[in-house]
Coordinates of C-alpha atoms and ligand atoms in Angstrom, one line a residue:
X1 CA 0.0 0.0 0.0
X2 CA 1.3 3.5 -0.7
X3 CA 0.1 6.7 0.9
X4 CA 1.0 10.2 -0.1
X5 CA 1.1 13.2 2.3
X6 CA 2.9 16.5 2.7
X7 CA 4.4 15.7 6.1
X8 CA 4.7 12.4 8.0
X9 CA 5.5 12.5 11.7
X10 CA 6.6 9.4 13.5
X11 CA 5.6 9.7 17.2
X12 CA 2.8 11.3 19.1
X13 CA 4.5 12.7 22.2
X14 CA 4.8 16.4 22.7
X15 CA 7.4 16.8 20.0
X16 CA 5.2 15.1 17.4
X17 CA 2.0 16.8 18.5
X18 CA 3.4 20.3 18.8
X19 CA 5.1 19.9 15.4
X20 CA 1.7 19.0 13.9
X21 CA 0.0 22.0 15.5
X22 CA 2.7 24.4 14.2
X23 CA 2.3 23.2 10.6
X24 CA 0.0 25.2 8.3
X25 CA -3.5 23.8 8.1
X26 CA -3.2 23.7 4.3
X27 CA -0.8 20.8 4.6
X28 CA -1.8 17.1 4.9
X29 CA -0.1 15.6 7.9
X30 CA 0.0 11.9 8.8
X31 CA 1.2 10.9 12.3
X32 CA 2.0 7.4 13.3
X33 CA 2.5 5.9 16.7
X34 CA 3.8 2.5 17.7
X35 CA 1.2 1.8 20.4
X36 CA -1.9 3.9 21.3
X37 CA -1.7 7.7 21.4
X38 CA -1.5 7.9 25.2
X39 CA 1.6 5.6 25.5
X40 CA 4.3 8.2 25.1
X41 CA 6.8 9.2 27.7
X42 CA 5.6 12.7 27.4
X43 CA 2.5 11.5 29.3
X44 CA 4.7 10.3 32.1
X45 CA 6.6 13.4 32.8
X46 CA 5.9 14.4 36.4
X47 CA 8.0 17.3 37.7
X48 CA 7.2 20.1 35.4
X49 CA 8.5 22.4 32.7
X50 CA 11.2 25.1 33.1
X51 CA 10.6 28.7 32.1
X52 CA 12.6 31.8 32.1
X53 CA 11.0 33.6 35.0
X54 CA 12.2 37.1 34.0
X55 CA 15.1 38.8 32.2
X56 CA 17.2 38.7 35.4
X57 CA 16.9 34.9 35.5
X58 CA 18.6 34.4 32.1
X59 CA 22.2 34.1 33.2
X60 CA 21.4 31.8 36.1
X61 CA 19.1 29.5 34.0
X62 CA 21.8 29.4 31.3
X63 CA 24.5 28.6 33.8
X64 CA 22.4 25.9 35.6
X65 CA 21.7 24.1 32.2
X66 CA 25.4 24.3 31.2
X67 CA 26.8 23.2 34.6
X68 CA 24.4 20.2 34.8
X69 CA 25.5 19.3 31.3
X70 CA 29.2 19.5 32.2
X71 CA 29.5 22.4 29.8
X72 CA 29.2 20.0 26.9
X73 CA 26.0 21.7 25.8
X74 CA 25.6 23.5 22.5
X75 CA 25.4 27.1 23.7
X76 CA 23.3 28.2 20.7
X77 CA 20.6 25.6 21.5
X78 CA 20.5 26.5 25.2
X79 CA 20.1 30.1 24.3
X80 CA 17.2 29.4 21.9
X81 CA 15.5 27.1 24.4
X82 CA 15.6 29.6 27.2
X83 CA 14.6 32.6 25.1
X84 CA 11.7 30.7 23.6
X85 CA 10.4 29.4 26.9
X86 CA 7.8 32.1 27.8
X87 CA 6.4 32.0 24.3
X88 CA 5.9 28.2 24.6
X89 CA 4.2 28.6 28.0
X90 CA 1.8 31.2 26.5
X91 CA 1.0 28.9 23.6
X92 CA 0.4 25.9 26.0
X93 CA -2.0 28.0 28.0
X94 CA -3.8 29.0 24.7
X95 CA -4.2 25.3 24.1
X96 CA -5.8 25.0 27.5
X97 CA -2.9 23.7 29.7
X98 CA -3.3 24.7 33.3
X99 CA -0.3 25.3 35.6
X100 CA -0.4 25.7 39.4
X101 CA -1.1 29.2 40.5
X102 CA -1.7 31.0 43.7
X103 CA -3.8 34.2 43.7
X104 CA -3.4 34.3 40.0
X105 CA 0.4 34.1 40.0
X106 CA 2.4 31.1 38.9
X107 CA 3.7 28.8 41.6
X108 CA 7.3 27.7 40.8
X109 CA 8.8 24.5 42.1
X110 CA 12.4 23.5 42.2
X111 CA 14.5 20.4 41.2
X112 CA 18.1 19.4 41.5
X113 CA 20.8 21.7 40.1
X114 CA 18.4 24.7 39.7
X115 CA 19.7 27.7 41.6
X116 CA 16.2 29.0 42.0
X117 CA 12.6 27.7 41.6
X118 CA 11.7 28.2 37.9
X119 CA 9.6 25.1 37.1
X120 CA 5.9 25.3 36.3
X121 CA 3.8 22.3 37.2
X122 CA 0.4 20.7 37.2
X123 CA 0.2 18.6 40.3
X124 CA 2.7 15.7 39.7
X125 CA 1.3 15.0 36.2
X126 CA 2.6 18.0 34.2
X127 CA 3.4 15.8 31.2
X128 CA -0.1 14.3 31.1
X129 CA -1.7 17.8 31.4
X130 CA 0.4 19.2 28.5
X131 CA 0.3 16.1 26.2
X132 CA -3.4 15.4 26.6
X133 CA -4.4 19.0 25.9
X134 CA -2.1 19.1 22.8
X135 CA -3.5 15.7 21.7
X136 CA -7.1 16.9 21.9
X137 CA -6.2 19.9 19.7
X138 CA -4.5 17.8 17.1
X139 CA -7.4 15.3 17.0
X140 CA -9.6 18.2 16.2
X141 CA -7.5 19.2 13.1
X142 CA -9.1 18.2 9.8
X143 CA -5.7 18.1 8.1
X144 CA -4.1 15.6 10.5
X145 CA -4.6 11.9 10.6
X146 CA -3.2 9.6 13.3
X147 CA -2.5 5.9 12.8
X148 CA -2.1 4.0 16.0
X149 CA -0.3 0.6 16.5
X150 CA 1.8 1.5 13.5
X151 CA 5.6 1.1 13.7
X152 CA 8.2 2.9 11.5
X153 CA 10.4 0.2 10.0
X154 CA 12.6 2.4 7.8
X155 CA 12.8 5.7 6.0
X156 CA 12.6 6.0 2.3
X157 CA 15.9 7.3 0.9
X158 CA 16.1 8.3 -2.7
X159 CA 19.1 10.1 -4.2
X160 CA 20.3 10.9 -0.7
X161 CA 17.0 12.5 0.3
X162 CA 14.3 11.4 2.7
X163 CA 11.0 10.8 0.8
X164 CA 9.0 9.5 3.7
X165 CA 8.9 6.3 5.8
X166 CA 8.0 2.6 5.7
X167 CA 5.5 1.6 8.3
X168 CA 3.9 -1.6 9.6
X169 CA 0.4 -1.5 11.1
X170 CA -2.7 -3.6 11.6
X171 CA -3.3 -3.6 7.8
X172 CA 0.2 -4.6 6.8
X173 CA 3.0 -2.5 5.4
X174 CA 2.6 1.0 4.0
X175 CA 5.0 3.2 2.0
X176 CA 4.2 6.6 3.3
X177 CA 5.6 9.1 0.8
X178 CA 6.0 12.6 2.1
X179 CA 7.7 15.8 1.1
X180 CA 9.1 16.1 4.7
X181 CA 9.5 13.7 7.5
X182 CA 9.7 14.5 11.2
X183 CA 11.1 11.8 13.6
X184 CA 9.8 12.2 17.1
X185 CA 9.9 8.7 18.4
X186 CA 11.1 9.4 21.9
X187 CA 13.6 7.6 24.0
X188 CA 15.5 4.3 24.3
X189 CA 14.3 3.0 27.8
X190 CA 12.8 -0.1 26.3
X191 CA 16.4 -1.4 25.8
X192 CA 16.9 -1.4 29.6
X193 CA 15.7 -3.8 32.2
X194 CA 15.0 -0.9 34.7
X195 CA 13.7 2.2 33.1
X196 CA 11.0 4.8 33.7
X197 CA 10.1 4.7 29.9
X198 CA 7.5 2.7 28.2
X199 CA 9.0 -0.6 27.1
X200 CA 8.1 -0.1 23.4
X201 CA 10.3 2.9 23.2
X202 CA 13.5 1.3 21.9
X203 CA 15.3 4.1 19.9
X204 CA 14.0 2.9 16.6
X205 CA 14.7 6.2 14.8
X206 CA 18.3 6.2 16.0
X207 CA 18.8 2.7 14.7
X208 CA 17.3 3.6 11.3
X209 CA 19.4 6.8 11.1
X210 CA 22.6 4.7 11.8
X211 CA 21.7 2.3 8.9
X212 CA 21.4 5.3 6.5
X213 CA 24.6 7.0 7.6
X214 CA 22.7 9.9 9.1
X215 CA 24.7 11.8 11.6
X216 CA 24.2 10.8 15.2
X217 CA 25.7 12.3 18.3
X218 CA 26.6 11.3 21.9
X219 CA 24.9 7.9 21.8
X220 CA 26.4 7.0 25.1
X221 CA 24.9 10.0 27.0
X222 CA 22.1 8.2 28.9
X223 CA 20.6 9.7 32.1
X224 CA 19.8 7.6 35.1
X225 CA 17.1 9.1 37.3
X226 CA 18.2 8.9 41.0
X227 CA 14.8 8.1 42.5
X228 CA 12.3 5.5 41.2
X229 CA 10.2 3.4 43.6
X230 CA 12.0 0.1 44.4
X231 CA 10.0 -2.9 43.2
X232 CA 10.7 -6.4 42.2
X233 CA 7.8 -6.5 39.9
X234 CA 8.6 -6.6 36.1
X235 CA 7.8 -3.6 34.0
X236 CA 8.3 0.2 33.9
X237 CA 9.8 1.7 37.1
X238 CA 7.6 4.3 38.8
X239 CA 9.3 7.7 39.0
X240 CA 9.4 9.6 42.3
X241 CA 9.7 13.1 40.9
X242 CA 12.8 15.1 41.6
X243 CA 10.4 18.0 42.6
X244 CA 9.7 15.9 45.7
X245 CA 13.3 16.5 46.7
X246 CA 13.0 20.1 45.5
X247 CA 10.2 20.5 48.0
X248 CA 12.3 19.0 50.9
X249 CA 12.4 15.2 50.6
X250 CA 15.7 13.7 51.8
X251 CA 17.6 10.5 51.2
X252 CA 18.9 8.1 53.9
X253 CA 21.0 5.0 53.9
X254 CA 20.0 2.0 56.0
X255 CA 21.8 3.4 59.0
X256 CA 19.4 6.4 58.7
X257 CA 22.2 8.7 57.7
X258 CA 22.0 11.3 55.0
X259 CA 24.8 10.8 52.4
X260 CA 24.3 13.4 49.6
X261 CA 23.0 16.8 48.9
X262 CA 19.7 15.8 47.3
X263 CA 19.6 18.8 45.0
X264 CA 22.9 18.1 43.2
X265 CA 22.6 17.3 39.5
X266 CA 21.0 13.9 38.7
X267 CA 24.2 12.2 37.7
X268 CA 25.9 13.2 41.0
X269 CA 22.9 12.0 43.2
X270 CA 22.7 8.8 41.2
X271 CA 26.4 8.1 41.7
X272 CA 26.1 8.7 45.4
X273 CA 23.1 6.4 45.7
X274 CA 24.8 3.6 43.8
X275 CA 28.0 3.9 45.9
X276 CA 25.9 3.8 49.1
X277 CA 24.0 0.7 47.9
X278 CA 27.3 -0.9 47.1
X279 CA 28.8 0.0 50.4
X280 CA 25.8 -1.3 52.3
X281 CA 25.1 -4.3 50.0
X282 CA 21.5 -3.2 49.5
X283 CA 19.1 -2.9 46.6
X284 CA 17.8 0.5 47.5
X285 CA 18.1 3.6 49.7
X286 CA 15.3 5.4 51.6
X287 CA 13.5 8.6 50.6
X288 CA 11.7 10.5 53.3
X289 CA 9.0 13.1 52.7
X290 CA 8.6 13.8 56.4
X291 CA 9.7 17.4 56.0
X292 CA 6.9 18.1 53.5
X293 CA 3.6 18.9 55.0
X294 CA 0.8 16.4 54.4
X295 CA -1.2 19.2 52.7
X296 CA 1.6 19.9 50.2
X297 CA 1.9 16.1 49.5
X298 CA -1.8 15.7 48.8
X299 CA -2.0 18.9 46.7
X300 CA 1.3 18.8 44.8
X301 CA 2.0 15.0 44.6
X302 CA -1.4 13.3 44.7
X303 CA -0.5 10.7 42.1
X304 CA 2.8 9.7 43.7
X305 CA 0.9 9.6 47.0
X306 CA -1.8 7.3 45.6
X307 CA 0.6 5.1 43.7
X308 CA 2.9 4.5 46.8
X309 CA -0.2 3.8 48.9
X310 CA -1.2 1.1 46.4
X311 CA 2.3 -0.3 46.7
X312 CA 1.9 -0.4 50.5
X313 CA 3.6 2.9 51.5
X314 CA 2.0 5.9 53.1
X315 CA 4.5 8.7 52.1
X316 CA 2.9 11.1 54.6
X317 CA 4.1 8.7 57.4
X318 CA 6.7 6.4 56.1
X319 CA 9.9 6.4 54.1
X320 CA 9.9 4.7 50.7
X321 CA 12.6 2.6 49.1
X322 CA 14.1 4.2 46.0
X323 CA 16.6 3.1 43.4
X324 CA 18.1 4.7 40.3
X325 CA 16.8 3.7 36.8
X326 CA 17.3 4.7 33.2
X327 CA 15.3 7.7 32.4
X328 CA 16.4 9.9 29.5
X329 CA 18.7 9.9 26.4
X330 CA 20.7 13.1 25.8
X331 CA 22.3 11.8 22.6
X332 CA 20.5 10.9 19.4
X333 CA 20.1 12.0 15.8
X334 CA 22.2 15.1 15.3
X335 CA 20.1 18.1 14.3
X336 CA 20.8 21.8 13.6
X337 CA 19.0 24.7 15.3
X338 CA 15.9 24.2 13.2
X339 CA 15.9 20.4 13.9
X340 CA 17.1 19.4 10.5
X341 CA 19.1 16.2 10.4
X342 CA 22.1 15.6 8.1
X343 CA 19.8 14.1 5.4
X344 CA 17.7 16.5 3.2
X345 CA 14.0 16.3 3.9
X346 CA 14.4 14.7 7.3
X347 CA 13.9 16.4 10.6
X348 CA 14.1 15.1 14.2
X349 CA 12.8 16.5 17.5
X350 CA 12.4 15.5 21.1
X351 CA 14.4 12.8 22.8
X352 CA 15.3 11.0 19.7
X353 CA 17.2 14.0 18.4
X354 CA 20.3 15.7 19.7
X355 CA 20.5 19.4 19.3
X356 CA 23.1 19.5 22.1
X357 CA 20.9 21.4 24.5
X358 CA 21.4 19.0 27.4
X359 CA 25.1 18.4 27.1
X360 CA 26.2 15.3 29.0
X361 CA 23.5 15.4 31.7
X362 CA 20.1 17.0 31.3
X363 CA 18.9 19.7 33.8
X364 CA 15.6 18.6 35.4
X365 CA 12.4 19.7 33.6
X366 CA 14.2 20.9 30.5
X367 CA 12.9 18.0 28.4
X368 CA 9.3 19.0 27.7
X369 CA 10.5 22.5 27.0
X370 CA 13.2 21.4 24.6
X371 CA 10.8 19.1 22.7
X372 CA 8.3 21.9 22.3
X373 CA 10.8 24.6 21.3
X374 CA 12.6 22.5 18.7
X375 CA 9.6 20.8 17.2
X376 CA 8.0 24.2 16.6
X377 CA 11.2 25.2 14.9
X378 CA 11.1 22.1 12.7
X379 CA 7.5 22.8 11.7
X380 CA 8.2 26.4 10.9
X381 CA 11.2 25.4 8.7
X382 CA 9.2 22.8 6.9
X383 CA 6.4 25.3 6.3
X384 CA 8.8 27.8 5.0
X385 CA 10.3 25.3 2.6
X386 CA 6.9 24.0 1.4
X387 CA 5.6 27.5 0.9
X388 CA 8.5 28.2 -1.4
X389 CA 8.0 24.7 -2.9
X390 CA 11.7 24.0 -2.4
X391 CA 11.7 20.2 -2.7
X392 CA 15.4 19.7 -3.2
X393 CA 17.4 21.7 -0.7
X394 CA 20.7 21.7 1.1
Ligands
LIG401 C1 11.0 14.3 37.5 O1 9.9 14.7 37.8 O2 11.9 14.0 38.4 C2 11.4 14.1 36.1 C3 11.4 15.3 35.4 C4 12.4 15.3 34.3 O3 12.8 14.3 33.9 O4 12.9 16.4 34.0

C-alpha cells in the first residue's frame, strides 16, 4: 500500500503533536505511533516544565543548564530554548494547559541543580496535562490523521534525500511518501531492564538513522534518574519526581544517615546512591517526605501519594525505598538549530534528536520545554520550505 502526504510525523509525544500544531492547516499531515496515542513518555513526565521567570533569570538559568550538562551543551541551543520558553508557555495556555497558580500568580517548584525555583507544574502529572491538551487539539484538526499501532520500520531514501517512511500497522506495510518527515519517536528506555520509559520505546529512529549513515551524536549519553520506587515486579519503574526532593524530601541510607545533597545534578545524586547501595550491600536507599507537609503532598503530589499507597507505603508517614533507573537519552540523531538532520527532507525533534541542549546530563524539567521549542522550529522550517516549494534543498 502507498500513501502520499505532505508531512509524515513518527511519534505522538509532545514533539510530534506540537510539530503538527505548528504546521499550516493547508498541509496534509500523517502521524503514526507504535502503540496507542497515550503511550508516550511525554504523558509520564511528572516534575514540570522550566521557564525563564524574568530577564534577570537568564544568566542563572543558562549557567544551571550548562553546569548540569558538564559544559558540553551546544550554547546556541541552550540560548534558543531559554529565550523561547515564555512563548511556549503562553502557547500551551492558549491550548488549555493549566499550571499551578496562587492568587493568579504562577507557583514555581524546584528540582536538582536549579539555583532557584523556575519550574511550572500541574500537580505531579505535568506531562499528562500538557500532552493530553495538545493531543485533543491535534485530534480536532481536519488536516491531521493519526495511525495508532503503527511502527516505523525504515525511512525511504532516494538520491540521498528522505522521501517518507515505511510503516507496519494492523493492515500490513505501507509506504508513506512525504515531502518532509519528522522523527519524534522518543527515548530508548525499552532497551533497559530498569527504566521509567514505556518498554516499546526502543530508539527505533536512531537505529534507522545509523543504517542510513545519518549523523548521530553522543549515543552514550544516557541519564539515570536517581529516584524510582523500588520494586521487584517486572515492567516500567515508577518515578518519584525530583520535585519531591525540590520540596524538601531527603535520602537516607540503611543506617538512617544522609549521604548526599539531594539537590545536586542527577548524575551526582545517582552516583552517590549507587555507591551507598554498594557499600551497604542493599538494593535501594530510603526517601523520606517527612519534611513536606501532608497538605503539600496531597495537593502537589497526589498521584505519587496514591501510587505509593497502592504499593503499601503511606508517604505522609513512612519512608519509601528508591533506586536509580534509566530515564532519558541526551544523545540521538544530530540536528541543527531548526531540527534538520544531516539528510535533506528529514527532521528530528524531542528525545530521539540531539541538538546538544542538554550536554552530557540534562537539567531537570528541560525535556518537555526542549521538545516543544525545537519541534516548533522544525515545523516552521518545513512550512517555509513547502511555501517556497523547495523540494530539493541543502
Ligand atoms: C522528575 O519529575 O523528576 C522528572 C522530570 C524530568 O525528567 O525532568
